[in-house]
Short mmCIF file of C-alpha atoms in Angstrom, two decimals:
data_model
loop_
_atom_site.label_atom_id
_atom_site.label_comp_id
_atom_site.label_asym_id
_atom_site.label_seq_id
_atom_site.Cartn_x
_atom_site.Cartn_y
_atom_site.Cartn_z
CA MET A 284 -0.07 -0.03 0.16
CA ALA A 285 1.20 3.45 -0.93
CA GLU A 286 2.44 5.71 1.94
CA VAL A 287 0.21 8.45 2.80
CA ARG A 288 1.49 11.84 2.48
CA SER A 289 0.82 14.91 4.39
CA THR A 290 -1.42 17.80 2.78
CA LEU A 291 -0.36 20.11 5.49
CA PRO A 292 1.92 23.12 4.80
CA PRO A 293 5.51 21.68 4.31
CA ARG A 294 8.12 22.54 7.33
CA SER A 295 10.64 24.82 6.17
CA PRO A 296 13.36 25.17 8.77
CA GLN A 297 15.58 28.10 8.37
CA ASP A 298 19.23 28.01 7.71
CA ILE A 299 20.60 30.44 10.32
CA ARG A 300 24.18 29.58 9.93
CA HIS A 301 25.03 33.42 8.70
CA LEU A 302 24.03 34.14 12.58
CA TYR A 303 26.47 31.90 14.01
CA VAL A 304 29.04 33.64 15.91
CA PRO A 305 32.69 33.32 14.87
CA VAL A 306 34.33 31.12 17.53
CA HIS A 307 37.26 33.43 17.88
CA GLU A 308 34.79 36.30 19.01
CA ILE A 309 33.01 34.58 21.72
CA ALA A 310 35.54 35.09 24.26
CA ASP A 311 35.38 38.86 23.55
CA LYS A 312 31.66 39.00 23.84
CA VAL A 313 31.70 37.19 27.40
CA HIS A 314 34.38 39.74 28.32
CA ALA A 315 32.32 42.72 27.30
CA LEU A 316 29.44 41.61 29.50
CA ARG A 317 31.70 41.20 32.52
CA GLU A 318 32.84 44.58 32.00
CA THR A 319 29.16 45.89 32.10
CA PHE A 320 28.53 43.90 35.29
CA LYS A 321 31.60 45.52 36.91
CA THR A 322 29.84 48.86 36.39
CA GLN A 323 26.97 47.38 38.25
CA LYS A 324 24.51 48.83 35.51
CA THR A 325 22.27 45.86 36.20
CA PHE A 326 21.98 46.34 39.92
CA PRO A 327 18.97 48.80 40.34
CA ILE A 328 15.87 47.11 40.42
CA SER A 329 14.41 49.71 37.88
CA PHE A 330 16.61 48.35 35.29
CA ARG A 331 15.72 44.92 36.10
CA LYS A 332 12.08 45.56 35.95
CA GLU A 333 12.43 47.39 32.43
CA GLN A 334 14.18 44.70 30.88
CA LEU A 335 11.60 42.20 31.97
CA ARG A 336 8.80 44.49 30.72
CA ARG A 337 10.58 44.53 27.37
CA LEU A 338 11.03 40.95 27.32
CA TYR A 339 7.29 40.38 28.03
CA TYR A 340 6.22 42.62 24.88
CA VAL A 341 9.08 40.81 22.60
CA LEU A 342 6.70 37.51 23.49
CA GLU A 343 3.41 39.01 23.28
CA ASP A 344 3.86 41.37 20.30
CA HIS A 345 5.55 38.64 18.12
CA ALA A 346 3.62 35.56 19.26
CA ASP A 347 2.45 34.53 15.78
CA GLU A 348 6.07 34.58 14.36
CA PHE A 349 7.11 32.46 17.39
CA ALA A 350 4.29 30.02 16.81
CA ASP A 351 5.04 29.63 13.22
CA ALA A 352 8.82 29.32 13.82
CA MET A 353 8.10 26.28 16.23
CA TYR A 354 5.91 24.66 13.41
CA HIS A 355 8.86 24.83 11.13
CA ASP A 356 11.33 24.00 13.55
CA MET A 357 9.78 20.84 14.93
CA GLY A 358 6.35 20.47 13.67
CA LYS A 359 4.68 21.59 16.97
CA PRO A 360 0.84 22.33 16.75
CA ARG A 361 -0.01 25.91 17.04
CA LYS A 362 -1.92 25.25 20.26
CA ASP A 363 0.80 24.00 22.00
CA SER A 364 3.23 26.86 20.99
CA LEU A 365 0.58 29.31 21.93
CA MET A 366 0.29 27.56 25.67
CA GLU A 367 4.06 27.57 25.64
CA LEU A 368 4.22 31.28 25.08
CA GLY A 369 1.31 32.04 27.58
CA ASN A 370 3.09 30.05 30.25
CA CYS A 371 6.18 32.43 29.68
CA LEU A 372 4.05 35.66 30.00
CA THR A 373 2.62 34.48 33.24
CA GLU A 374 6.06 33.79 34.43
CA ILE A 375 7.59 37.15 33.51
CA CYS A 376 4.47 39.09 35.19
CA HIS A 377 4.80 37.08 38.28
CA THR A 378 8.26 37.63 38.62
CA VAL A 379 7.87 41.30 37.98
CA GLU A 380 5.18 41.39 40.73
CA ASN A 381 7.09 39.64 43.61
CA MET A 382 10.85 40.33 42.84
CA GLU A 383 11.15 42.98 45.30
CA HIS A 384 9.86 41.09 47.99
CA TRP A 385 12.18 38.15 47.06
CA LEU A 386 15.16 40.40 47.01
CA ALA A 387 14.33 42.22 50.20
CA ASP A 388 16.92 41.57 53.15
CA GLN A 389 15.57 38.39 55.13
CA GLU A 390 15.89 38.74 58.69
CA VAL A 391 17.16 35.41 60.20
CA LYS A 392 16.01 34.23 63.69
CA SER A 393 19.18 33.39 65.49
CA ASP A 394 19.76 31.54 68.62
CA PRO A 395 19.56 33.33 72.05
CA ARG A 396 23.29 34.26 71.99
CA PHE A 397 22.96 36.54 68.89
CA SER A 398 19.21 37.71 69.15
CA MET A 399 20.33 41.21 70.09
CA ALA A 400 22.36 41.58 66.84
CA SER A 401 21.16 41.98 63.53
CA THR A 402 21.27 38.60 61.48
CA ARG A 403 20.05 38.87 57.79
CA ILE A 404 20.45 37.65 54.33
CA LYS A 405 20.98 39.86 51.22
CA ARG A 406 20.52 38.81 47.76
CA LYS A 407 23.30 39.68 45.59
CA PRO A 408 23.81 39.18 41.60
CA LEU A 409 26.25 36.44 40.42
CA GLY A 410 27.63 38.13 37.37
CA VAL A 411 27.32 36.56 33.89
CA ALA A 412 25.00 33.75 33.37
CA LEU A 413 25.04 31.34 30.36
CA ILE A 414 21.47 30.05 29.20
CA ILE A 415 21.29 27.01 26.99
CA THR A 416 17.96 26.20 25.67
CA ALA A 417 16.08 23.00 24.43
CA PHE A 418 14.56 22.55 20.85
CA ASN A 419 11.30 21.02 22.26
CA ALA A 420 10.48 24.06 24.54
CA PRO A 421 12.45 26.84 23.19
CA LEU A 422 10.47 29.56 24.87
CA THR A 423 10.13 28.28 28.32
CA THR A 424 13.71 26.98 28.61
CA ALA A 425 14.73 30.55 27.77
CA VAL A 426 12.20 32.73 29.78
CA TRP A 427 12.01 30.55 32.93
CA PRO A 428 16.01 31.12 33.55
CA LEU A 429 16.01 34.32 31.99
CA SER A 430 13.56 35.70 34.28
CA GLY A 431 15.68 34.58 37.25
CA ALA A 432 18.65 36.00 35.70
CA ILE A 433 17.42 39.29 34.97
CA ALA A 434 15.74 39.79 38.20
CA GLY A 435 18.70 38.90 40.05
CA GLY A 436 20.67 41.70 38.50
CA ASN A 437 22.94 39.54 36.14
CA CYS A 438 24.12 39.79 32.45
CA PHE A 439 23.52 37.01 30.36
CA VAL A 440 24.48 34.85 27.10
CA LEU A 441 21.77 33.08 25.38
CA LYS A 442 22.47 30.15 23.36
CA PRO A 443 19.35 28.86 21.67
CA ALA A 444 19.24 25.23 20.59
CA GLU A 445 20.67 24.73 17.20
CA ASN A 446 17.49 22.56 16.30
CA SER A 447 15.24 25.42 16.78
CA PRO A 448 16.73 27.90 14.04
CA GLY A 449 13.64 29.89 13.48
CA VAL A 450 13.09 30.62 17.24
CA ALA A 451 16.95 31.38 17.51
CA ALA A 452 16.61 33.90 14.66
CA LEU A 453 13.65 35.52 16.41
CA TRP A 454 15.43 35.57 19.74
CA THR A 455 18.58 37.06 18.03
CA LYS A 456 16.62 39.61 16.23
CA TYR A 457 14.19 41.04 19.07
CA LEU A 458 16.38 40.84 22.21
CA PHE A 459 18.89 42.93 20.26
CA GLU A 460 16.26 45.19 18.75
CA ASN A 461 14.34 45.51 22.52
CA LEU A 462 16.78 44.79 25.26
CA ASP A 463 19.56 46.97 26.66
CA ASN A 464 22.67 45.16 24.39
CA SER A 465 25.32 46.04 26.99
CA PHE A 466 24.18 43.42 29.29
CA HIS A 467 23.07 40.61 26.99
CA THR A 468 24.25 38.62 23.77
CA VAL A 469 22.91 35.83 21.60
CA VAL A 470 25.33 33.26 20.63
CA ASN A 471 23.78 30.94 17.64
CA GLY A 472 25.95 27.80 16.58
CA GLU A 473 26.51 24.23 16.92
CA ILE A 474 29.15 22.19 18.64
CA PRO A 475 32.26 24.21 18.28
CA GLU A 476 30.25 27.46 19.38
CA THR A 477 28.94 25.93 22.42
CA THR A 478 32.19 24.18 23.32
CA GLU A 479 33.94 27.58 23.10
CA LEU A 480 31.38 29.00 25.27
CA LEU A 481 31.97 26.22 27.88
CA ASN A 482 35.79 27.21 27.81
CA GLN A 483 34.61 30.73 29.20
CA LYS A 484 34.30 31.65 32.68
CA PHE A 485 30.56 32.18 33.87
CA ASP A 486 29.01 32.34 37.16
CA GLN A 487 25.98 30.61 36.64
CA ILE A 488 24.97 27.93 33.64
CA SER A 489 21.43 27.03 32.85
CA TYR A 490 20.81 24.16 30.50
CA THR A 491 17.85 22.19 29.48
CA GLY A 492 18.12 18.58 27.53
CA SER A 493 19.55 15.37 27.45
CA THR A 494 21.47 13.69 30.35
CA ALA A 495 24.47 12.91 28.28
CA VAL A 496 24.84 16.60 27.29
CA GLY A 497 24.11 17.52 31.00
CA ARG A 498 27.24 15.62 32.03
CA ILE A 499 29.39 17.41 29.55
CA ILE A 500 28.27 20.88 30.64
CA ALA A 501 28.56 19.91 34.48
CA THR A 502 32.07 18.68 33.78
CA ALA A 503 33.13 21.75 31.89
CA ALA A 504 31.46 23.98 34.52
CA ALA A 505 33.45 22.23 37.03
CA LYS A 506 36.67 23.56 35.87
CA ASN A 507 35.73 26.94 36.78
CA LEU A 508 33.56 25.96 39.69
CA THR A 509 30.58 27.34 38.26
CA PRO A 510 27.23 26.18 39.63
CA CYS A 511 24.61 24.87 37.05
CA VAL A 512 20.98 24.21 36.85
CA LEU A 513 20.30 21.38 34.85
CA GLU A 514 16.87 20.07 33.84
CA LEU A 515 17.38 16.79 32.07
CA GLY A 516 14.14 14.87 31.69
CA GLY A 517 13.79 11.07 32.19
CA LYS A 518 11.28 8.10 32.19
CA ASN A 519 8.46 9.56 34.09
CA PRO A 520 6.10 6.47 35.38
CA VAL A 521 2.17 6.70 36.02
CA PHE A 522 0.90 4.68 38.62
CA ILE A 523 -2.50 3.55 38.24
CA ASP A 524 -4.27 2.27 41.53
CA ARG A 525 -7.23 -0.16 41.41
CA ASN A 526 -9.51 2.43 43.04
CA VAL A 527 -9.51 4.92 40.22
CA ASP A 528 -11.33 6.54 37.45
CA LEU A 529 -9.94 4.62 34.47
CA ASP A 530 -11.47 6.86 31.69
CA ASP A 531 -10.55 10.01 33.27
CA ALA A 532 -6.77 8.65 33.66
CA ALA A 533 -6.66 7.10 30.21
CA ARG A 534 -7.94 10.55 28.73
CA LYS A 535 -5.24 12.62 30.50
CA ILE A 536 -2.48 9.68 29.39
CA ALA A 537 -3.76 10.17 25.80
CA TRP A 538 -3.20 14.07 25.93
CA GLY A 539 -0.11 13.75 27.89
CA ARG A 540 1.74 11.18 25.87
CA THR A 541 1.02 12.93 22.50
CA MET A 542 1.55 16.77 23.62
CA SER A 543 4.10 18.03 20.97
CA ALA A 544 3.92 14.37 19.59
CA GLY A 545 5.63 13.39 22.85
CA GLN A 546 8.65 15.41 22.80
CA ALA A 547 8.22 16.89 26.29
CA CYS A 548 10.49 16.16 29.41
CA LEU A 549 7.41 15.66 31.36
CA CYS A 550 5.49 13.31 29.08
CA PRO A 551 4.60 10.15 30.75
CA ASP A 552 6.87 7.50 29.53
CA TYR A 553 5.22 4.37 30.95
CA ILE A 554 2.20 3.24 32.87
CA ILE A 555 2.25 0.74 35.95
CA VAL A 556 -1.13 -1.08 36.00
CA HIS A 557 -2.60 -4.11 37.53
CA PRO A 558 -3.19 -6.95 34.98
CA ASP A 559 -7.04 -6.66 35.39
CA GLN A 560 -6.83 -3.03 34.16
CA THR A 561 -4.64 -3.50 31.24
CA ALA A 562 -7.12 -4.26 28.26
CA ASP A 563 -9.56 -1.62 29.59
CA LEU A 564 -6.94 1.08 30.07
CA ILE A 565 -5.31 0.48 26.37
CA ALA A 566 -8.96 0.49 24.96
CA LYS A 567 -9.79 3.68 26.48
CA VAL A 568 -6.60 5.52 25.81
CA GLU A 569 -6.98 4.60 21.99
CA HIS A 570 -10.66 5.74 22.16
CA HIS A 571 -9.71 8.95 23.42
CA TRP A 572 -6.96 9.39 20.65
CA SER A 573 -9.76 8.56 18.12
CA GLN A 574 -11.86 11.54 19.67
CA PHE A 575 -8.97 14.04 19.58
CA TRP A 576 -8.22 14.02 15.97
CA SER A 577 -9.76 13.91 12.54
CA LYS A 578 -8.49 11.32 9.95
CA PRO A 579 -6.01 10.79 8.27
CA LEU A 580 -4.29 11.69 11.42
CA ILE A 581 -1.22 12.69 9.22
CA ASN A 582 -3.35 15.73 7.87
CA ASP A 583 -4.47 16.90 11.32
CA PRO A 584 -2.68 20.25 12.15
CA LYS A 585 -3.35 19.58 16.00
CA TYR A 586 -1.06 16.53 15.86
CA GLY A 587 3.06 17.15 16.09
CA ARG A 588 5.88 15.74 14.19
CA ILE A 589 9.17 14.36 15.27
CA VAL A 590 11.95 17.04 15.23
CA HIS A 591 14.24 15.64 12.77
CA LYS A 592 15.31 12.48 11.00
CA ARG A 593 17.70 11.58 13.67
CA ALA A 594 15.10 11.46 16.39
CA TYR A 595 12.73 9.57 13.95
CA ASP A 596 15.27 7.15 13.33
CA ARG A 597 16.12 6.59 16.99
CA ILE A 598 12.37 6.06 17.96
CA THR A 599 11.80 3.61 15.09
CA SER A 600 14.79 1.37 16.16
CA LEU A 601 13.47 1.30 19.66
CA LEU A 602 10.41 -0.09 18.10
CA GLY A 603 11.99 -2.47 15.76
CA PRO A 604 10.66 -3.24 12.37
CA SER A 605 7.55 -5.32 13.48
CA ARG A 606 6.12 -2.78 15.42
CA ILE A 607 6.55 0.35 13.19
CA PRO A 608 2.99 1.32 12.13
CA ALA A 609 2.15 1.50 8.45
CA GLU A 610 0.82 5.00 8.91
CA ALA A 611 4.41 5.97 9.96
CA SER A 612 6.20 8.49 7.38
CA GLU A 613 9.81 9.01 7.29
CA VAL A 614 9.44 11.93 5.00
CA ASP A 615 6.71 13.64 6.95
CA LEU A 616 8.57 12.67 10.44
CA PHE A 617 5.44 11.54 11.40
CA ILE A 618 4.65 8.65 14.04
CA PRO A 619 0.99 8.15 15.11
CA PRO A 620 0.29 7.40 18.83
CA MET A 621 0.87 4.07 20.19
CA ILE A 622 0.20 2.26 23.38
CA LEU A 623 2.18 -0.95 23.79
CA ARG A 624 2.02 -3.41 26.60
CA VAL A 625 5.78 -4.53 27.13
CA GLU A 626 8.08 -6.17 29.67
CA LYS A 627 10.80 -4.56 31.66
CA ASN A 628 13.60 -5.64 29.41
CA ASP A 629 12.03 -4.03 26.35
CA PRO A 630 14.22 -1.66 24.18
CA LEU A 631 11.46 0.99 24.64
CA MET A 632 12.23 0.72 28.57
CA SER A 633 15.88 1.26 27.93
CA GLN A 634 15.88 5.15 27.62
CA GLU A 635 13.48 8.22 27.62
CA ILE A 636 11.12 7.51 24.40
CA PHE A 637 10.62 11.36 23.68
CA GLY A 638 8.01 10.50 21.19
CA PRO A 639 4.15 9.45 21.04
CA ILE A 640 4.64 6.05 22.35
CA VAL A 641 3.69 4.94 25.85
CA CYS A 642 4.50 1.66 27.51
CA VAL A 643 2.38 -0.39 29.62
CA LEU A 644 3.87 -2.47 32.58
CA GLU A 645 2.04 -4.93 34.72
CA TYR A 646 2.43 -4.90 38.50
CA SER A 647 1.53 -7.84 40.78
CA SER A 648 1.97 -5.63 44.04
CA VAL A 649 2.15 -1.86 44.44
CA GLU A 650 5.53 -2.72 46.52
CA ASP A 651 7.21 -4.27 43.30
CA ALA A 652 6.19 -1.27 41.10
CA ILE A 653 7.59 1.00 43.45
CA SER A 654 10.91 -1.06 43.55
CA PHE A 655 11.09 -1.12 39.90
CA VAL A 656 10.85 2.55 39.54
CA ASN A 657 13.29 3.16 42.43
CA SER A 658 15.81 0.77 40.67
CA GLY A 659 16.38 3.20 37.97
CA ASP A 660 17.46 6.69 37.12
CA ARG A 661 15.22 9.16 39.10
CA PRO A 662 12.63 10.49 36.85
CA LEU A 663 11.69 14.09 36.41
CA ALA A 664 8.02 13.38 37.63
CA VAL A 665 5.86 10.62 39.16
CA TYR A 666 2.01 10.54 38.22
CA PRO A 667 -0.02 8.53 40.82
CA PHE A 668 -3.67 8.11 39.73
CA SER A 669 -5.85 6.90 42.79
CA GLN A 670 -9.19 7.85 44.43
CA ASN A 671 -7.54 6.99 47.66
CA SER A 672 -5.39 10.08 48.75
CA LYS A 673 -3.44 7.84 51.00
CA TRP A 674 -2.41 5.47 48.10
CA ALA A 675 -1.33 8.37 46.21
CA GLU A 676 0.68 9.97 49.23
CA MET A 677 2.45 6.64 49.58
CA ILE A 678 3.62 6.66 46.08
CA LEU A 679 4.87 10.22 46.61
CA GLN A 680 6.59 9.18 49.86
CA LYS A 681 8.52 6.21 48.40
CA THR A 682 9.54 7.52 45.09
CA LEU A 683 12.26 10.16 44.45
CA ALA A 684 11.36 12.60 41.46
CA GLY A 685 11.55 16.32 40.92
CA THR A 686 7.77 16.82 40.51
CA SER A 687 4.42 15.17 40.49
CA THR A 688 0.84 15.71 39.52
CA VAL A 689 -1.70 13.57 41.30
CA ASN A 690 -4.59 12.47 39.25
CA ASP A 691 -3.50 14.47 36.25
CA LEU A 692 -0.13 14.90 34.27
CA MET A 693 2.30 17.53 33.52
CA MET A 694 0.20 20.41 35.44
CA SER A 695 2.66 21.19 38.04
CA VAL A 696 4.71 23.02 35.51
CA TRP A 697 1.82 25.49 35.13
CA PRO A 698 1.39 27.42 38.43
CA ALA A 699 3.31 30.71 38.41
CA GLY A 700 6.22 30.75 40.49
CA PHE A 701 5.85 26.97 41.56
CA GLU A 702 9.45 25.82 41.26
CA PHE A 703 10.32 23.31 38.56
CA GLY A 704 13.44 20.82 38.41
CA GLY A 705 14.75 17.35 38.53
CA ALA A 706 16.31 15.13 41.00
CA GLY A 707 19.42 12.95 40.52
CA GLU A 708 19.75 12.04 36.85
CA SER A 709 16.97 14.26 35.83
CA GLY A 710 18.76 17.34 36.88
CA TYR A 711 19.35 19.59 39.79
CA GLY A 712 18.52 23.05 40.59
CA LYS A 713 15.15 24.67 40.12
CA PHE A 714 13.44 27.01 37.63
CA LYS A 715 10.33 29.49 37.75
CA GLY A 716 9.69 32.13 40.36
CA LYS A 717 11.57 32.65 43.43
CA ALA A 718 13.66 29.60 43.02
CA SER A 719 14.78 30.77 39.62
CA LEU A 720 15.92 33.90 41.10
CA TYR A 721 17.68 32.34 43.92
CA ASN A 722 19.64 30.33 41.47
CA PHE A 723 21.00 33.43 39.82
CA THR A 724 21.68 35.19 43.16
CA SER A 725 24.11 34.46 45.90
CA ALA A 726 22.81 34.70 49.53
CA MET A 727 25.20 37.00 51.42
CA THR A 728 24.75 36.26 55.26
CA ILE A 729 25.23 39.46 57.32
CA LEU A 730 25.79 39.81 61.09
CA GLU A 731 25.99 43.15 62.59
CA MET A 732 27.37 43.06 65.94
CA PRO A 733 27.36 46.13 68.20
CA LYS A 734 30.38 46.77 70.26
CA TRP A 735 28.34 46.37 73.52
CA MET A 736 27.92 42.67 72.72
CA ASP A 737 31.38 42.29 73.68
CA TYR A 738 30.23 41.44 77.17
CA LEU A 739 28.48 38.68 76.03
CA THR A 740 31.17 37.26 73.66
CA GLY A 741 34.27 38.22 75.79
CA VAL A 742 34.99 34.63 76.42
CA ARG A 743 36.50 34.32 73.19
CA PHE A 744 39.39 36.62 74.11
CA PRO A 745 42.66 35.08 76.14
CA ASN A 746 42.11 37.44 79.16
CA ALA A 747 38.62 36.84 79.56
CA THR A 748 37.24 37.33 83.02
CA PRO A 749 35.20 34.70 85.29
CA LEU A 750 32.23 36.86 84.64
CA ASP A 751 32.63 36.11 80.67
CA ASP A 752 32.90 32.60 81.40
CA TRP A 753 29.75 32.48 83.47
CA LEU A 754 28.07 34.57 80.59
CA ALA A 755 29.08 31.74 78.00
CA GLU A 756 28.21 29.04 80.09
CA MET A 757 24.79 30.53 80.42
CA GLY A 758 24.30 30.87 76.69
CA LYS A 759 25.03 27.11 76.10
CA ALA A 760 22.20 25.60 74.20
CA LYS A 761 20.31 23.05 76.08
CA PRO A 762 18.66 20.35 74.19
CA LYS A 763 15.00 19.41 74.48
CA PHE A 764 15.93 15.83 73.86
CA SER A 765 17.85 13.52 76.35
CA ARG A 766 20.14 10.58 75.98
CA GLU A 767 17.06 8.14 75.82
CA VAL A 768 16.61 6.70 72.26
CA GLY A 769 13.64 8.27 70.67
CA SER A 770 13.55 11.13 72.71
CA ALA A 771 14.21 13.68 69.97
CA GLU A 772 10.84 12.59 68.06
CA LYS A 773 9.08 14.73 70.54
CA VAL A 774 11.01 17.84 69.64
CA GLY A 775 9.27 20.59 67.89
CA LYS A 776 10.39 23.32 65.42
CA GLU A 777 12.73 24.83 68.24
CA SER A 778 15.45 22.42 68.80
CA ILE A 779 17.38 24.23 71.33
CA VAL A 780 16.74 26.78 74.14
CA SER A 781 18.92 28.86 76.08
CA THR A 782 17.78 28.98 79.69
CA ASN A 783 14.67 30.45 81.34
CA GLY A 784 13.20 33.86 80.91
CA MET A 785 14.28 34.86 84.44
CA LEU A 786 17.87 34.12 84.03
CA ALA A 787 17.67 35.95 80.65
CA CYS A 788 16.53 38.83 82.10
CA ALA A 789 19.32 38.65 84.97
CA VAL A 790 22.01 38.62 82.22
CA ALA A 791 20.27 41.61 80.55
CA ALA A 792 20.46 43.64 84.05
CA ILE A 793 24.15 42.62 84.35
CA VAL A 794 25.25 43.66 80.76
CA VAL A 795 23.06 46.65 81.00
CA ALA A 796 24.93 47.82 84.09
CA LYS A 797 28.29 47.09 82.69
CA PHE A 798 27.53 49.18 79.61
CA LEU A 799 26.12 52.20 81.53
CA HIS A 800 29.12 51.93 83.56
CA LYS A 801 31.47 52.29 80.53
CA GLY A 802 29.35 54.79 78.74
CA GLY A 803 27.38 53.98 75.80
CA ASP A 804 24.46 55.06 73.36
CA PHE A 805 20.78 54.53 74.90
CA SER A 806 19.44 53.58 71.58
CA ASP A 807 21.69 50.73 71.53
CA ILE A 808 20.44 49.68 74.93
CA GLY A 809 16.93 49.92 73.60
CA ARG A 810 17.43 47.62 70.75
CA TRP A 811 19.37 45.32 73.15
CA VAL A 812 16.63 45.02 75.68
CA GLY A 813 14.13 44.48 72.67
CA GLY A 814 16.32 41.18 71.79
CA ILE A 815 16.12 40.15 75.20
CA LEU A 816 12.19 40.39 75.24
CA ASN A 817 12.11 38.67 71.99
CA VAL A 818 14.26 35.80 73.65
CA THR A 819 12.06 35.59 76.97
CA ALA A 820 9.02 35.37 74.84
CA GLY A 821 9.75 32.44 73.21
CA LEU A 822 11.09 30.59 76.64
#
């Protein structure tokens, strides 16, 4: 039978090699950004907010261009592209609205010895950041770290994914036209350009992509002691309880596995289900697929395509010749959705599929299912489906992953400011909201010690007096637990106390008397007494 060809507009990925930055110029570009950072131009909050405002309108004003580019780059359906763009707009707004609160000095409640001093944390910009995006989500993997980098007061280099050339061209054009060009640059290119970037000294690196490349980036960053945020994906399991709305779960699996043709890091990779439910689940998933799109599926613009031939060949090799569906088209990079019952040693279980195929594994006990998941690399997400909240909570307690959505799929990435990232082999560090900003700032801990506190800390000096020794002994922490095994379980949020309130007041009287005898500022005494009252209030 002749292969059915798509009647959709042909994809025409751009050739942007003329936008590649010459390798020998990359070091100078990074150096220029470091010189800008030294001027502290990016430090004022007003500058940061203005750049984020401009970034917002780059996306809103050119939404159609970005959606068209994603179709030509990877065959991404327009609806999926606009949903991704909308997520980015929400994230920028959330950051602008909350960044001053996140950046405000944070008072830290210290132990009683230092409760009269000022203890706080100040967020400081890191310097120059490198942000490397992914082809499958070329907007969110740029905007999520960019929001934190800009809000944090940093300069940045954006390295768009080479497999999303149309989006890369738009980033290059519109960031240059709209943002202050002294604090950022876009470096387009492939392996040589990326390698040269990694040879430079950065203060933070953000990367979204494969685990294999993530290891390369982490190794390069380690040479300069550069911290990284790596979002690397993984094989995300779906746990199906016997007490479940199976049709609801099937509908969401049918959507989640085929969004962007399954090329999303949060897509469910395999389903763990009781044997009694397998046939019904497979039938329901296939039914929902039949309701989602028109026929022939290859002509429905709401269904995505595989990004390029290498990815198509990798997926079909995992399937093997006998399982490649007749509708698949190498020319159109089209693979129809598939749900397959497999064994644990199936090639499809050997790696993240990253395509519109979901596997079904059967379990005899939930303990065995959990053990199987925990025996492999840690996934980015786990998805328990159950009408029993205790069963779902057990899955969350006993598995290790970066995120989860209970009784749904992939939705944990949608709430604004809800931090997102992996665990173990699926990555480390977090994107979005405060977490993203904190990744791109350092926490400077600041202790301000008034001179009169020498009376409480005099024991550190070689010529300490017996009174200093007595004060130091009084300040020694007393545990709320004992030597008895298990006694620490009873301890609440406060794990240490100093003494009782009466003793603290006695210390106050002694130190105030000594201070007045030596002479001093009564405003300092007031602040010190306020600290004493705070201590005694908690005793």
